[in-house]
């Protein structure tokens, strides 16, 4: 992991830096916010910025946003001042890390924010077959297209391929093409020169240059507009890029991995995706099966998430009961691994007793997973299960008479409220793209509804 320390290295921050380095992080230091922004513009890159609370966290977050640099910020400070922690989160920090540093807490924060826990967990033959193909092609220089439904783990597999490749000790840079507005994606990918457009206050190195000698993941590439597809095709063919506003091409040496949850051949037929670009990307295609196509993985992943979130939340580990396992395997999991992970996280928090029972397995709307299977004969169920079924039925009855649009709106806004305005977290929980979420929120805002910003909750009145 690449860590940028912003602030003084003396005292406790220095100790936190040493812990991070001992755990394999590559650390860069900036004494000020201006220096931090200059380092990130220059292409050194960082997976995470750890910023001293004595500095202006808001200035750093706004500076990153203005320059379209997608690096999460964690604030840190001595003591346990709750007000400082709240202010840091409201200013845009992802987490607040109290000092003096605790090695396990630092590791947990790094894993949660930078999402370093990319483990390939697979026991089902369908997924093991895909991993076998990934092992076979990883050492090559071939471009790889990863396809499959949303939430199946395409980015996890991309990181796995990188770690198995000859570029494993070089950068792995990921760009979510769906999460970045179209008018900004070109600059994000190729960089820009000072004055290239309004707001371009300095030269900015793009993701292609940042990934030089390593691997560049183009996540959800089907969301890229046709004009930019042409520039991407040239970059792949010629192994050089042009910065926005630049006068000379820049040579690059990278491996491309792309993902899509759409059928790109169908997108070619529709005219929304270039056929020649598809051929360049699709040298090797790895299709990740949906979770319902690999039932053994449902149980393996559930056990992994149960232990992971028990540790993360500081609660006692409870095994998953046999009745619960049957329930999990029977569910279709339209959101795949992402949906399963969120469901088990909830279950860890809701469970009581010595194991995770069926009553703890609930969907985001509160409805119990598989409750429809208990429509008849609920009186024969244990009291906790029967209570959960009745509660889920009451939730369902409350939706009768309402339009789908109204229910969708309330679910989106309630989820955003739960996430304190964090769009990315809300989109992940809802199982939709960040672009879809933004479009919905723009629609609601135009209708006069209050939309919570980062670190905010809707006013209740």
Short mmCIF file of C-alpha atoms in Angstrom, two decimals:
data_model
loop_
_atom_site.label_atom_id
_atom_site.label_comp_id
_atom_site.label_asym_id
_atom_site.label_seq_id
_atom_site.Cartn_x
_atom_site.Cartn_y
_atom_site.Cartn_z
CA UNK A 1 0.00 0.00 0.00
CA UNK A 2 1.20 3.55 -0.81
CA UNK A 3 0.76 5.85 2.20
CA UNK A 4 1.15 9.64 2.18
CA UNK A 5 1.81 11.16 5.62
CA UNK A 6 0.79 14.83 5.78
CA UNK A 7 2.14 16.76 8.77
CA UNK A 8 4.98 16.52 11.24
CA UNK A 9 6.83 13.21 11.51
CA UNK A 10 7.78 13.90 15.11
CA UNK A 11 6.11 12.21 18.03
CA UNK A 12 3.12 9.94 17.55
CA UNK A 13 2.74 10.40 13.79
CA UNK A 14 6.31 9.21 13.42
CA UNK A 15 5.39 6.11 15.43
CA UNK A 16 2.35 5.51 13.21
CA UNK A 17 4.59 5.83 10.14
CA UNK A 18 6.97 3.19 11.49
CA UNK A 19 4.07 0.80 12.15
CA UNK A 20 2.80 1.32 8.60
CA UNK A 21 6.25 0.67 7.13
CA UNK A 22 6.68 -2.44 9.26
CA UNK A 23 3.42 -3.71 7.72
CA UNK A 24 4.73 -3.22 4.19
CA UNK A 25 3.43 0.25 3.34
CA UNK A 26 5.48 2.48 1.02
CA UNK A 27 5.48 5.83 2.81
CA UNK A 28 5.92 9.33 1.38
CA UNK A 29 6.01 12.41 3.60
CA UNK A 30 4.65 15.91 3.00
CA UNK A 31 5.10 18.56 5.66
CA UNK A 32 2.18 20.68 4.38
CA UNK A 33 -1.05 20.35 2.43
CA UNK A 34 0.43 22.23 -0.55
CA UNK A 35 3.34 19.79 -0.66
CA UNK A 36 0.93 16.84 -0.43
CA UNK A 37 -1.06 18.10 -3.41
CA UNK A 38 2.14 18.68 -5.40
CA UNK A 39 3.29 15.11 -4.72
CA UNK A 40 -0.03 13.67 -5.85
CA UNK A 41 -0.11 15.85 -8.98
CA UNK A 42 3.35 14.63 -9.89
CA UNK A 43 2.21 11.03 -10.29
CA UNK A 44 3.76 9.48 -7.18
CA UNK A 45 0.24 8.52 -6.15
CA UNK A 46 -1.08 7.29 -2.81
CA UNK A 47 -3.71 4.77 -1.78
CA UNK A 48 -4.29 6.68 1.44
CA UNK A 49 -3.37 10.06 2.97
CA UNK A 50 -2.90 10.18 6.75
CA UNK A 51 -3.25 13.84 7.79
CA UNK A 52 -2.40 15.48 11.12
CA UNK A 53 -5.54 16.98 12.68
CA UNK A 54 -3.67 20.23 13.39
CA UNK A 55 -3.70 20.88 9.63
CA UNK A 56 -6.83 22.00 7.79
CA UNK A 57 -8.41 18.69 6.74
CA UNK A 58 -11.10 20.51 4.77
CA UNK A 59 -8.51 22.31 2.64
CA UNK A 60 -6.83 19.02 1.77
CA UNK A 61 -10.13 17.30 0.91
CA UNK A 62 -11.30 20.25 -1.21
CA UNK A 63 -7.92 20.43 -2.92
CA UNK A 64 -8.09 16.75 -3.84
CA UNK A 65 -11.63 17.19 -5.15
CA UNK A 66 -10.72 20.28 -7.18
CA UNK A 67 -7.85 18.44 -8.83
CA UNK A 68 -9.92 15.27 -9.25
CA UNK A 69 -7.46 13.19 -7.21
CA UNK A 70 -9.28 10.21 -5.73
CA UNK A 71 -7.19 9.56 -2.61
CA UNK A 72 -9.08 8.90 0.67
CA UNK A 73 -8.02 10.90 3.71
CA UNK A 74 -7.76 9.62 7.29
CA UNK A 75 -7.34 12.25 10.01
CA UNK A 76 -5.21 11.49 13.05
CA UNK A 77 -4.53 13.30 16.28
CA UNK A 78 -3.43 12.89 19.88
CA UNK A 79 -6.14 12.26 22.45
CA UNK A 80 -9.78 11.28 22.16
CA UNK A 81 -11.46 14.62 21.45
CA UNK A 82 -14.82 13.56 20.02
CA UNK A 83 -15.45 17.04 18.59
CA UNK A 84 -12.23 16.93 16.55
CA UNK A 85 -13.16 13.51 15.22
CA UNK A 86 -16.62 14.70 14.17
CA UNK A 87 -15.19 17.86 12.57
CA UNK A 88 -12.65 15.78 10.63
CA UNK A 89 -15.34 13.46 9.29
CA UNK A 90 -17.56 16.39 8.35
CA UNK A 91 -14.63 17.96 6.54
CA UNK A 92 -14.42 14.86 4.37
CA UNK A 93 -12.04 12.48 6.15
CA UNK A 94 -13.03 8.82 5.84
CA UNK A 95 -11.94 7.93 9.37
CA UNK A 96 -10.38 9.46 12.48
CA UNK A 97 -7.38 7.62 13.94
CA UNK A 98 -6.57 8.48 17.59
CA UNK A 99 -2.92 8.62 18.62
CA UNK A 100 -0.79 7.16 20.17
CA UNK A 101 -1.11 4.52 17.49
CA UNK A 102 -2.33 0.99 18.05
CA UNK A 103 -0.85 -1.39 15.45
CA UNK A 104 -4.02 -3.45 15.05
CA UNK A 105 -6.22 -0.36 14.78
CA UNK A 106 -3.94 1.12 12.13
CA UNK A 107 -4.06 -2.14 10.18
CA UNK A 108 -7.87 -2.25 10.42
CA UNK A 109 -8.27 1.37 9.26
CA UNK A 110 -5.88 0.87 6.35
CA UNK A 111 -7.73 -2.28 5.29
CA UNK A 112 -11.17 -0.65 5.57
CA UNK A 113 -10.35 2.63 3.81
CA UNK A 114 -7.86 1.47 1.22
CA UNK A 115 -9.67 -1.86 0.84
CA UNK A 116 -6.51 -3.94 0.97
CA UNK A 117 -8.23 -7.13 2.10
CA UNK A 118 -8.53 -8.48 -1.45
CA UNK A 119 -8.54 -12.19 -0.72
CA UNK A 120 -9.54 -14.77 -3.30
CA UNK A 121 -11.87 -17.03 -1.34
CA UNK A 122 -13.21 -19.84 -3.46
CA UNK A 123 -14.22 -23.47 -2.90
CA UNK A 124 -16.68 -23.97 -5.75
CA UNK A 125 -15.43 -25.65 -8.92
CA UNK A 126 -16.94 -22.92 -11.13
CA UNK A 127 -14.82 -20.22 -9.47
CA UNK A 128 -11.74 -22.40 -9.05
CA UNK A 129 -11.77 -22.93 -12.82
CA UNK A 130 -11.68 -19.16 -13.41
CA UNK A 131 -8.83 -18.74 -10.91
CA UNK A 132 -6.93 -21.51 -12.71
CA UNK A 133 -7.20 -19.59 -15.98
CA UNK A 134 -6.13 -16.40 -14.21
CA UNK A 135 -3.04 -18.18 -12.89
CA UNK A 136 -2.25 -19.35 -16.41
CA UNK A 137 -2.44 -15.93 -18.11
CA UNK A 138 -1.20 -13.71 -15.26
CA UNK A 139 2.53 -13.91 -16.20
CA UNK A 140 1.79 -12.80 -19.77
CA UNK A 141 1.48 -9.22 -21.05
CA UNK A 142 -1.95 -9.82 -22.60
CA UNK A 143 -4.82 -7.43 -21.93
CA UNK A 144 -7.59 -9.09 -19.92
CA UNK A 145 -11.33 -8.39 -19.94
CA UNK A 146 -13.15 -9.45 -16.78
CA UNK A 147 -16.90 -9.83 -17.20
CA UNK A 148 -19.75 -10.84 -14.95
CA UNK A 149 -22.62 -9.42 -12.95
CA UNK A 150 -22.12 -6.49 -10.61
CA UNK A 151 -20.66 -7.56 -7.27
CA UNK A 152 -19.06 -10.83 -8.41
CA UNK A 153 -15.53 -9.71 -7.47
CA UNK A 154 -14.03 -8.50 -10.73
CA UNK A 155 -11.70 -5.97 -9.08
CA UNK A 156 -10.57 -8.58 -6.56
CA UNK A 157 -9.64 -10.91 -9.42
CA UNK A 158 -7.86 -8.05 -11.22
CA UNK A 159 -5.67 -7.45 -8.16
CA UNK A 160 -5.06 -11.19 -7.93
CA UNK A 161 -3.84 -11.27 -11.55
CA UNK A 162 -1.55 -8.30 -10.88
CA UNK A 163 -0.01 -10.00 -7.83
CA UNK A 164 0.62 -13.13 -9.89
CA UNK A 165 2.14 -11.18 -12.81
CA UNK A 166 5.70 -10.13 -13.57
CA UNK A 167 4.65 -6.59 -12.61
CA UNK A 168 3.63 -7.55 -9.05
CA UNK A 169 6.16 -5.17 -7.44
CA UNK A 170 4.99 -2.27 -9.62
CA UNK A 171 1.91 -0.01 -9.19
CA UNK A 172 -1.64 -1.30 -9.48
CA UNK A 173 -3.88 1.66 -10.33
CA UNK A 174 -7.66 1.40 -10.53
CA UNK A 175 -10.01 3.86 -12.26
CA UNK A 176 -13.78 3.49 -11.95
CA UNK A 177 -15.01 4.82 -15.28
CA UNK A 178 -18.60 4.93 -13.98
CA UNK A 179 -17.77 6.98 -10.88
CA UNK A 180 -16.03 9.89 -12.64
CA UNK A 181 -18.06 12.42 -14.66
CA UNK A 182 -17.45 12.14 -18.39
CA UNK A 183 -15.97 15.64 -18.67
CA UNK A 184 -13.35 14.79 -16.03
CA UNK A 185 -12.45 11.23 -17.00
CA UNK A 186 -10.07 12.25 -19.78
CA UNK A 187 -7.98 14.33 -17.38
CA UNK A 188 -8.12 11.56 -14.77
CA UNK A 189 -6.76 9.01 -17.25
CA UNK A 190 -4.30 11.05 -19.30
CA UNK A 191 -3.49 14.01 -17.06
CA UNK A 192 -3.36 17.65 -18.09
CA UNK A 193 -1.04 20.59 -18.46
CA UNK A 194 -1.32 23.82 -16.52
CA UNK A 195 -3.99 26.06 -18.03
CA UNK A 196 -5.48 23.30 -20.20
CA UNK A 197 -8.92 24.20 -18.87
CA UNK A 198 -10.54 26.23 -16.11
CA UNK A 199 -9.27 24.94 -12.79
CA UNK A 200 -6.09 23.35 -14.21
CA UNK A 201 -3.80 25.29 -11.88
CA UNK A 202 -0.80 23.00 -12.36
CA UNK A 203 0.37 20.04 -14.41
CA UNK A 204 -1.37 16.84 -13.32
CA UNK A 205 -0.07 13.36 -14.11
CA UNK A 206 -2.89 10.98 -15.03
CA UNK A 207 -3.52 7.36 -14.13
CA UNK A 208 -1.76 6.01 -17.22
CA UNK A 209 1.51 7.64 -16.17
CA UNK A 210 0.92 6.79 -12.51
CA UNK A 211 0.57 3.12 -13.49
CA UNK A 212 3.69 3.16 -15.70
CA UNK A 213 5.53 -0.19 -15.55
CA UNK A 214 2.58 -1.66 -13.63
CA UNK A 215 -1.09 -2.51 -14.20
CA UNK A 216 -4.00 -0.18 -14.96
CA UNK A 217 -7.52 -1.41 -14.16
CA UNK A 218 -10.30 0.28 -16.14
CA UNK A 219 -13.33 -0.63 -14.05
CA UNK A 220 -16.76 -0.59 -15.77
CA UNK A 221 -15.25 0.45 -19.08
CA UNK A 222 -18.64 0.17 -20.79
CA UNK A 223 -19.52 3.53 -19.18
CA UNK A 224 -16.85 5.38 -21.18
CA UNK A 225 -18.12 7.69 -23.95
CA UNK A 226 -17.23 7.01 -27.60
CA UNK A 227 -14.86 9.98 -28.02
CA UNK A 228 -12.72 8.89 -25.11
CA UNK A 229 -12.81 5.28 -26.33
CA UNK A 230 -10.95 6.44 -29.47
CA UNK A 231 -8.22 8.09 -27.41
CA UNK A 232 -7.95 5.00 -25.21
CA UNK A 233 -7.57 2.79 -28.28
CA UNK A 234 -4.68 4.91 -29.52
CA UNK A 235 -3.00 4.79 -26.11
CA UNK A 236 -3.19 1.00 -26.04
CA UNK A 237 -2.00 0.58 -29.64
CA UNK A 238 0.80 3.15 -29.61
CA UNK A 239 1.82 2.75 -25.96
CA UNK A 240 1.79 6.52 -25.57
CA UNK A 241 -0.65 9.10 -24.28
CA UNK A 242 -1.31 12.82 -24.76
CA UNK A 243 -2.01 14.94 -21.72
CA UNK A 244 -4.94 17.31 -22.09
CA UNK A 245 -3.41 20.54 -23.38
CA UNK A 246 -0.07 18.82 -24.00
CA UNK A 247 2.11 19.22 -27.09
CA UNK A 248 4.21 16.05 -26.90
CA UNK A 249 3.19 12.40 -26.45
CA UNK A 250 4.31 10.55 -23.32
CA UNK A 251 5.54 6.95 -23.61
CA UNK A 252 3.96 4.40 -21.27
CA UNK A 253 4.53 0.75 -20.38
CA UNK A 254 1.48 -0.73 -18.71
CA UNK A 255 -0.73 -3.78 -18.72
CA UNK A 256 -4.45 -3.14 -19.17
CA UNK A 257 -7.17 -5.03 -17.31
CA UNK A 258 -10.76 -3.93 -17.94
CA UNK A 259 -14.05 -4.95 -16.36
CA UNK A 260 -17.66 -4.75 -17.46
CA UNK A 261 -20.96 -6.00 -16.11
CA UNK A 262 -22.51 -5.53 -19.55
CA UNK A 263 -22.26 -7.67 -22.68
CA UNK A 264 -19.75 -5.60 -24.67
CA UNK A 265 -20.50 -7.50 -27.88
CA UNK A 266 -24.11 -6.36 -27.52
CA UNK A 267 -22.90 -2.81 -26.81
CA UNK A 268 -20.91 -2.98 -30.07
CA UNK A 269 -24.07 -3.97 -31.93
CA UNK A 270 -25.89 -1.03 -30.34
CA UNK A 271 -23.12 1.31 -31.44
CA UNK A 272 -22.18 2.43 -27.92
CA UNK A 273 -18.83 0.62 -27.77
CA UNK A 274 -16.06 0.48 -30.36
CA UNK A 275 -15.49 -2.93 -31.89
CA UNK A 276 -11.76 -2.32 -32.42
CA UNK A 277 -11.35 -1.36 -28.76
CA UNK A 278 -13.16 -4.53 -27.68
CA UNK A 279 -10.69 -6.60 -29.73
CA UNK A 280 -7.76 -4.82 -28.07
CA UNK A 281 -9.11 -5.38 -24.56
CA UNK A 282 -10.51 -8.86 -25.03
CA UNK A 283 -7.28 -10.76 -25.71
CA UNK A 284 -8.22 -12.97 -22.76
CA UNK A 285 -11.73 -13.03 -21.31
CA UNK A 286 -12.37 -14.23 -17.79
CA UNK A 287 -16.06 -14.48 -16.90
CA UNK A 288 -16.81 -14.53 -13.19
CA UNK A 289 -19.84 -16.70 -12.41
CA UNK A 290 -22.63 -15.21 -10.34
CA UNK A 291 -22.82 -16.27 -6.71
CA UNK A 292 -25.89 -18.44 -7.38
CA UNK A 293 -23.75 -20.38 -9.90
CA UNK A 294 -21.19 -21.24 -7.20
CA UNK A 295 -23.14 -22.30 -4.08
CA UNK A 296 -20.09 -23.64 -2.23
CA UNK A 297 -18.63 -20.15 -2.26
CA UNK A 298 -21.74 -18.75 -0.53
CA UNK A 299 -20.86 -20.69 2.60
CA UNK A 300 -17.10 -20.11 2.35
CA UNK A 301 -17.56 -16.35 1.92
CA UNK A 302 -20.23 -16.17 4.64
CA UNK A 303 -17.91 -17.77 7.18
CA UNK A 304 -15.10 -15.43 6.15
CA UNK A 305 -17.28 -12.31 6.46
CA UNK A 306 -18.72 -13.46 9.80
CA UNK A 307 -15.24 -13.64 11.30
CA UNK A 308 -14.04 -10.46 9.56
CA UNK A 309 -16.90 -8.27 10.80
CA UNK A 310 -16.93 -9.74 14.30
CA UNK A 311 -13.30 -8.63 14.62
CA UNK A 312 -13.94 -5.27 12.92
CA UNK A 313 -16.85 -4.43 15.25
CA UNK A 314 -15.31 -5.83 18.43
CA UNK A 315 -18.10 -8.36 19.01
CA UNK A 316 -17.89 -12.03 19.88
CA UNK A 317 -17.53 -14.35 16.91
CA UNK A 318 -20.61 -16.49 16.34
CA UNK A 319 -20.60 -19.39 13.85
CA UNK A 320 -23.32 -19.53 11.24
CA UNK A 321 -26.00 -22.05 12.17
CA UNK A 322 -26.89 -24.94 9.87
CA UNK A 323 -30.43 -23.62 9.29
CA UNK A 324 -28.94 -20.24 8.39
CA UNK A 325 -26.54 -21.85 5.94
CA UNK A 326 -29.45 -23.53 4.15
CA UNK A 327 -31.20 -20.16 3.97
CA UNK A 328 -28.11 -18.47 2.52
CA UNK A 329 -27.64 -21.11 -0.17
CA UNK A 330 -31.29 -20.87 -1.25
CA UNK A 331 -31.23 -17.08 -1.70
CA UNK A 332 -30.59 -15.90 -5.32
CA UNK A 333 -28.17 -13.07 -4.31
CA UNK A 334 -28.84 -10.64 -7.17
CA UNK A 335 -26.12 -8.35 -5.74
CA UNK A 336 -23.67 -11.28 -5.57
CA UNK A 337 -20.67 -11.12 -3.20
CA UNK A 338 -21.24 -7.43 -2.41
CA UNK A 339 -24.81 -8.16 -1.27
CA UNK A 340 -23.73 -11.23 0.69
CA UNK A 341 -20.99 -9.27 2.47
CA UNK A 342 -23.39 -6.52 3.55
CA UNK A 343 -25.95 -9.10 4.68
CA UNK A 344 -23.45 -10.99 6.85
CA UNK A 345 -22.16 -7.69 8.27
CA UNK A 346 -25.71 -6.88 9.37
CA UNK A 347 -26.18 -10.40 10.71
CA UNK A 348 -23.06 -10.13 12.88
CA UNK A 349 -24.55 -7.02 14.50
CA UNK A 350 -28.11 -8.37 14.82
CA UNK A 351 -27.36 -11.91 15.99
CA UNK A 352 -27.95 -13.05 19.56
CA UNK A 353 -27.25 -16.36 21.23
CA UNK A 354 -24.41 -18.71 20.44
CA UNK A 355 -24.69 -18.64 16.64
CA UNK A 356 -25.97 -16.53 13.76
CA UNK A 357 -29.56 -17.68 13.32
CA UNK A 358 -31.98 -17.20 10.38
CA UNK A 359 -33.66 -14.25 12.11
CA UNK A 360 -30.45 -12.21 11.72
CA UNK A 361 -30.27 -12.61 7.95
CA UNK A 362 -32.06 -9.54 6.64
CA UNK A 363 -32.15 -7.45 3.49
CA UNK A 364 -31.52 -3.66 3.58
CA UNK A 365 -35.27 -2.97 3.87
CA UNK A 366 -35.50 -5.14 6.99
CA UNK A 367 -37.13 -8.07 5.25
CA UNK A 368 -35.73 -11.43 6.27
CA UNK A 369 -33.91 -13.37 3.58
CA UNK A 370 -36.12 -16.29 2.53
CA UNK A 371 -39.11 -15.12 4.59
CA UNK A 372 -41.45 -16.00 1.72
CA UNK A 373 -40.57 -19.65 2.24
CA UNK A 374 -42.28 -19.44 5.65
CA UNK A 375 -45.57 -18.04 4.37
CA UNK A 376 -47.40 -21.03 5.75
CA UNK A 377 -46.98 -22.79 9.06
CA UNK A 378 -45.13 -20.00 10.84
CA UNK A 379 -46.62 -21.11 14.14
CA UNK A 380 -44.30 -24.12 14.05
CA UNK A 381 -41.20 -21.92 13.94
CA UNK A 382 -39.10 -20.95 16.97
CA UNK A 383 -40.30 -17.71 18.58
CA UNK A 384 -37.37 -15.51 17.39
CA UNK A 385 -37.76 -16.74 13.80
CA UNK A 386 -41.54 -16.32 13.87
CA UNK A 387 -41.12 -12.79 15.23
CA UNK A 388 -38.69 -11.94 12.44
CA UNK A 389 -41.07 -13.36 9.81
CA UNK A 390 -43.99 -11.35 11.19
CA UNK A 391 -41.86 -8.21 11.28
CA UNK A 392 -40.78 -8.71 7.67
CA UNK A 393 -44.40 -9.28 6.65
CA UNK A 394 -45.40 -6.03 8.35
CA UNK A 395 -42.70 -4.18 6.41
CA UNK A 396 -44.01 -5.67 3.16
CA UNK A 397 -47.63 -4.75 3.96
CA UNK A 398 -46.51 -1.19 4.61
CA UNK A 399 -45.36 -0.93 1.00
CA UNK A 400 -48.77 -1.81 -0.45
CA UNK A 401 -50.39 1.15 -2.22
CA UNK A 402 -47.11 2.98 -2.81
CA UNK A 403 -45.46 3.40 -6.21
CA UNK A 404 -42.15 1.72 -6.99
CA UNK A 405 -40.62 5.17 -7.56
CA UNK A 406 -41.64 6.32 -4.07
CA UNK A 407 -40.25 3.19 -2.40
CA UNK A 408 -37.02 3.47 -4.39
CA UNK A 409 -36.65 7.14 -3.44
CA UNK A 410 -37.11 6.46 0.27
CA UNK A 411 -34.72 3.51 0.20
CA UNK A 412 -32.02 5.57 -1.53
CA UNK A 413 -32.39 8.57 0.79
CA UNK A 414 -32.57 6.42 3.94
CA UNK A 415 -29.44 4.54 2.88
CA UNK A 416 -27.61 7.80 2.12
CA UNK A 417 -28.73 9.10 5.51
CA UNK A 418 -27.40 5.94 7.18
CA UNK A 419 -24.03 6.48 5.42
CA UNK A 420 -23.84 10.13 6.58
CA UNK A 421 -24.02 11.34 3.01
CA UNK A 422 -21.19 9.15 1.69
CA UNK A 423 -22.22 8.46 -1.90
CA UNK A 424 -19.76 5.63 -2.53
CA UNK A 425 -20.79 3.65 0.58
CA UNK A 426 -24.48 4.18 -0.19
CA UNK A 427 -24.08 3.00 -3.79
CA UNK A 428 -22.27 -0.15 -2.62
CA UNK A 429 -25.00 -0.99 -0.12
CA UNK A 430 -27.74 -0.36 -2.69
CA UNK A 431 -25.91 -2.43 -5.31
CA UNK A 432 -26.02 0.36 -7.93
CA UNK A 433 -23.32 2.37 -9.69
CA UNK A 434 -22.24 5.71 -8.29
CA UNK A 435 -23.39 7.32 -11.54
CA UNK A 436 -26.91 5.91 -11.13
CA UNK A 437 -26.99 7.18 -7.55
CA UNK A 438 -25.86 10.65 -8.58
CA UNK A 439 -28.51 10.83 -11.29
CA UNK A 440 -31.21 9.83 -8.81
CA UNK A 441 -30.03 12.39 -6.24
CA UNK A 442 -29.98 15.12 -8.89
CA UNK A 443 -33.56 14.20 -9.78
CA UNK A 444 -34.64 14.33 -6.12
CA UNK A 445 -32.83 17.63 -5.55
CA UNK A 446 -34.58 19.19 -8.56
CA UNK A 447 -37.87 18.03 -7.03
CA UNK A 448 -37.07 20.08 -3.93
CA UNK A 449 -35.93 17.29 -1.58
CA UNK A 450 -33.06 17.88 0.85
CA UNK A 451 -30.04 15.72 0.02
CA UNK A 452 -27.49 15.16 2.81
CA UNK A 453 -23.91 16.09 2.00
CA UNK A 454 -20.82 14.18 3.22
CA UNK A 455 -20.90 13.86 6.99
CA UNK A 456 -24.50 15.05 7.21
CA UNK A 457 -27.87 13.53 8.01
CA UNK A 458 -31.25 14.74 6.83
CA UNK A 459 -33.02 17.03 9.22
CA UNK A 460 -35.99 15.33 10.87
CA UNK A 461 -38.95 17.61 11.30
#
